[in-house]
Amino acid sequence: MERSIHPSGSAWAEAVAAALVQRVADHPALRMCLATGSTPRPAYAAAVAAGAGFGATSILLLDEFGDLPPDEPASCDRVLRTSFVDGARPADYRTIDTGAADLDAERAAIDAWIDAGPGGALDLAVLGLGVNGHLGMNEPGSPVDGRTARVDLAASTIAGAQRYFEGRAAPTWGVTVGLADLLAAREVWVLATGRGKSEIVARATEGPATTDVPASLVQLHPNVTWWLDPAAAERTGWCRRASGPA
Ligand code: GLP
């Protein structure tokens, strides 16, 4: 597991963006699964501003809420479009239609999208982190071998999402790419900033690898980078070593 800690704000965002731009320069047809949430937004903006050639990439939306009215501004699709896709103009952008009449067919189609990549795996999964350790909408207890699934959201996830759904009840379920495919990606990035994530970052990186904390399962992955700011890293040994006596 690698860690990359950068001062919060533009330095953090530009570090993540520079790495993303480099990955795409190395592999123009990169197939990525991208998280929404507030954490990655500045990094996506910096990557778009860098004017990198995302034109041959393929992007899969990591997760989507259920019970969305048409044109819901808080949908994960809308957030990823406005924060990245509209500017990056990838060759392919696959959303998750949680309003599909046949949700099982939609879930299978997402799995097929992943399977169609080289080796049947994503090249890069860019993930955020829930305060309960969820990845995407894979809440605590999600199966490590699970693929795209309809999931009920944890109470803390619903409460956290409420800030995006001003004046409306936040959804209680969603559809997410499963842990099996996130952990099978050739490279995994977990993005976390701010003191509010410091406790779960420490548990996920230094506690046992357990389905109780889905993000801890990335410890089992051979190519993981945690992109943190000092506040998010402050309870980890990485930070203690960096700031402690020699
Ligand atoms: C949501 C999303 C996750 C996201 C997480 C953290 O529940 N489903 O994909 O990573 O919350 O969001 P934020 O970055 O806003 O803290």
Short mmCIF file of C-alpha atoms and ligand atoms in Angstrom, two decimals, residues 35-40 62-65 76 127-131 134-137 139 153 157 160-161 163-164 191 193 197, ligand 1:
data_model
loop_
_atom_site.label_atom_id
_atom_site.label_comp_id
_atom_site.label_asym_id
_atom_site.label_seq_id
_atom_site.Cartn_x
_atom_site.Cartn_y
_atom_site.Cartn_z
CA ALA A 35 -16.39 7.93 -7.61
CA THR A 36 -18.47 11.01 -7.04
CA GLY A 37 -18.95 12.61 -3.60
CA SER A 38 -17.28 15.89 -2.75
CA THR A 39 -13.74 14.59 -2.19
CA PRO A 40 -12.61 13.93 -5.78
CA LEU A 62 -19.07 3.88 -9.61
CA ASP A 63 -22.54 4.09 -8.10
CA GLU A 64 -25.93 5.76 -8.38
CA PHE A 65 -28.82 6.50 -6.07
CA CYS A 76 -24.07 10.72 -9.10
CA LEU A 127 -12.67 5.68 -4.92
CA GLY A 128 -13.87 7.89 -2.10
CA LEU A 129 -14.40 6.70 1.44
CA GLY A 130 -17.53 6.76 3.57
CA VAL A 131 -17.19 7.52 7.28
CA HIS A 134 -17.84 2.07 2.54
CA LEU A 135 -16.42 2.05 -0.97
CA GLY A 136 -18.93 3.19 -3.56
CA MET A 137 -22.15 1.99 -1.97
CA GLU A 139 -21.58 -0.82 2.93
CA LEU A 153 -27.71 2.41 2.20
CA THR A 157 -24.65 7.21 4.25
CA GLY A 160 -24.31 12.16 4.68
CA ALA A 161 -26.10 12.31 1.33
CA ARG A 163 -26.55 17.60 2.20
CA TYR A 164 -26.79 17.06 -1.56
CA LEU A 191 -9.15 9.56 -1.90
CA THR A 193 -9.42 14.59 2.85
CA LYS A 197 -12.16 10.97 7.58
C1 GLP B 1 -21.01 8.50 -1.00
C2 GLP B 1 -20.64 7.81 -2.30
C3 GLP B 1 -19.24 7.32 -2.29
C4 GLP B 1 -18.35 8.43 -1.82
C5 GLP B 1 -18.63 8.72 -0.38
C6 GLP B 1 -17.78 9.84 0.22
O1 GLP B 1 -21.75 7.68 -0.17
N1 GLP B 1 -21.52 6.71 -2.62
O2 GLP B 1 -18.86 6.86 -3.57
O3 GLP B 1 -17.02 8.05 -1.99
O4 GLP B 1 -19.97 9.02 -0.20
O5 GLP B 1 -18.28 11.08 -0.15
P1 GLP B 1 -17.52 12.42 0.15
O6 GLP B 1 -16.34 12.41 -0.75
O7 GLP B 1 -18.49 13.50 -0.20
O8 GLP B 1 -17.13 12.40 1.57
#
